Amino acid sequence: EAGVAQSPRYKIIEKRQSVAFWCNPISGHATLYWYQQILGQGPKLLIQFQNNGVVDDSQLPKDRFSAERLKGVDSTLKIQPAKLEDSAVYLCASSNYRERSNEQFFGPGTRLTVL
Amino acid sequence: AQSVTQLDSQVPVFEEAPVELRCNYSSSVSVYLFWYVQYPNQGLQLLLKYLSGSTLVKGINGFEAEFNKSQTSFHLRKPSVHISDTAEYFCAVSAYTGGFKTIFGAGTRLFVKA
């Protein structure tokens, strides 16, 4: 079974530029998550999708961050414009909502550096 | 709402020594509990999970954890660590309140010394 795929693995941009990250979840997983992990901290949920609908985006900075999952499979997270404090690892995860524990499977992450 | 506290930010230990990484949680509803491990430049990998039943849960790589409902704890243990266990460990709590919500602790860096 293929795992969660993310690209790119690394990205360096200057502040005020735009950036986009891509995620392909495990086949059949209806739930997809985007997390922000700042160095030395645990993952913080940015947005959660159930199929192509948003379940939770309460911690997404909507003035600069956006995410979509148009066909209920892969997803894109965008930052526009980026700030220095956006430097972090962006993790994508997926889960099978039919499995009662909500165990999440993580991709390798995208390390973003904003200069 | 639930919360998770990992009591130690760093734990240095010598190879072959036992280790315990501590995790406490709070929640007004029943929870599922997880420990994940993160190696450098990688995503999180599940070590073990507690759903129900036996309070002692065994996971991969020789790790185990014990769920203590009265103390709201879910501490992770390994009787003898290896250099390769050096990594960041995250405790997470998941609760269903109209939808699943999972909260991660801040992490504990385990550093195994030769």
mmCIF file of C-alpha atoms in Angstrom, chain A residues 9-10 35 37 40-43 48 56 91 99-104 106-108 111, chain B residues 32 34 36 38 41-44 46 49 51-52 90 94 100-102 104-107:
data_model
loop_
_atom_site.group_PDB
_atom_site.id
_atom_site.type_symbol
_atom_site.label_atom_id
_atom_site.label_comp_id
_atom_site.label_asym_id
_atom_site.label_seq_id
_atom_site.Cartn_x
_atom_site.Cartn_y
_atom_site.Cartn_z
ATOM 1 C CA ARG A 9 10.159 18.123 0.074
ATOM 2 C CA TYR A 10 11.953 21.441 0.506
ATOM 3 C CA TYR A 35 -0.615 20.405 9.756
ATOM 4 C CA GLN A 37 4.919 21.987 12.563
ATOM 5 C CA GLY A 40 10.455 22.345 18.480
ATOM 6 C CA GLN A 41 6.667 22.077 18.544
ATOM 7 C CA GLY A 42 4.048 19.465 17.864
ATOM 8 C CA PRO A 43 1.936 19.482 14.716
ATOM 9 C CA GLN A 48 -9.247 18.990 7.792
ATOM 10 C CA ASP A 56 -12.322 22.142 10.444
ATOM 11 C CA LEU A 91 2.651 17.800 7.075
ATOM 12 C CA GLU A 99 -11.840 3.077 11.344
ATOM 13 C CA ARG A 100 -12.996 4.115 14.796
ATOM 14 C CA SER A 101 -9.693 5.246 16.230
ATOM 15 C CA ASN A 102 -9.018 7.944 13.616
ATOM 16 C CA GLU A 103 -5.432 6.751 13.231
ATOM 17 C CA GLN A 104 -3.658 9.167 10.921
ATOM 18 C CA PHE A 106 1.567 11.011 7.646
ATOM 19 C CA GLY A 107 3.535 12.024 4.608
ATOM 20 C CA PRO A 108 7.217 13.047 4.800
ATOM 21 C CA ARG A 111 10.108 22.015 4.852
ATOM 22 C CA TYR B 32 -8.166 7.359 21.987
ATOM 23 C CA PHE B 34 -1.466 7.523 20.403
ATOM 24 C CA TYR B 36 4.047 8.732 17.211
ATOM 25 C CA GLN B 38 9.420 11.332 14.069
ATOM 26 C CA ASN B 41 13.390 14.937 7.980
ATOM 27 C CA GLN B 42 10.540 12.439 8.065
ATOM 28 C CA GLY B 43 6.839 12.482 8.839
ATOM 29 C CA LEU B 44 5.254 10.962 11.927
ATOM 30 C CA LEU B 46 2.627 5.426 14.607
ATOM 31 C CA LYS B 49 -2.366 3.249 20.123
ATOM 32 C CA LEU B 51 -8.490 2.277 21.889
ATOM 33 C CA SER B 52 -10.017 0.201 24.692
ATOM 34 C CA PHE B 90 4.707 12.819 20.151
ATOM 35 C CA SER B 94 -8.233 11.909 19.747
ATOM 36 C CA PHE B 100 -12.926 13.455 15.444
ATOM 37 C CA LYS B 101 -10.455 16.003 16.784
ATOM 38 C CA THR B 102 -6.812 15.066 17.441
ATOM 39 C CA PHE B 104 -0.666 16.570 19.603
ATOM 40 C CA GLY B 105 1.696 17.252 22.463
ATOM 41 C CA ALA B 106 4.757 19.444 22.019
ATOM 42 C CA GLY B 107 7.036 16.423 21.711
#
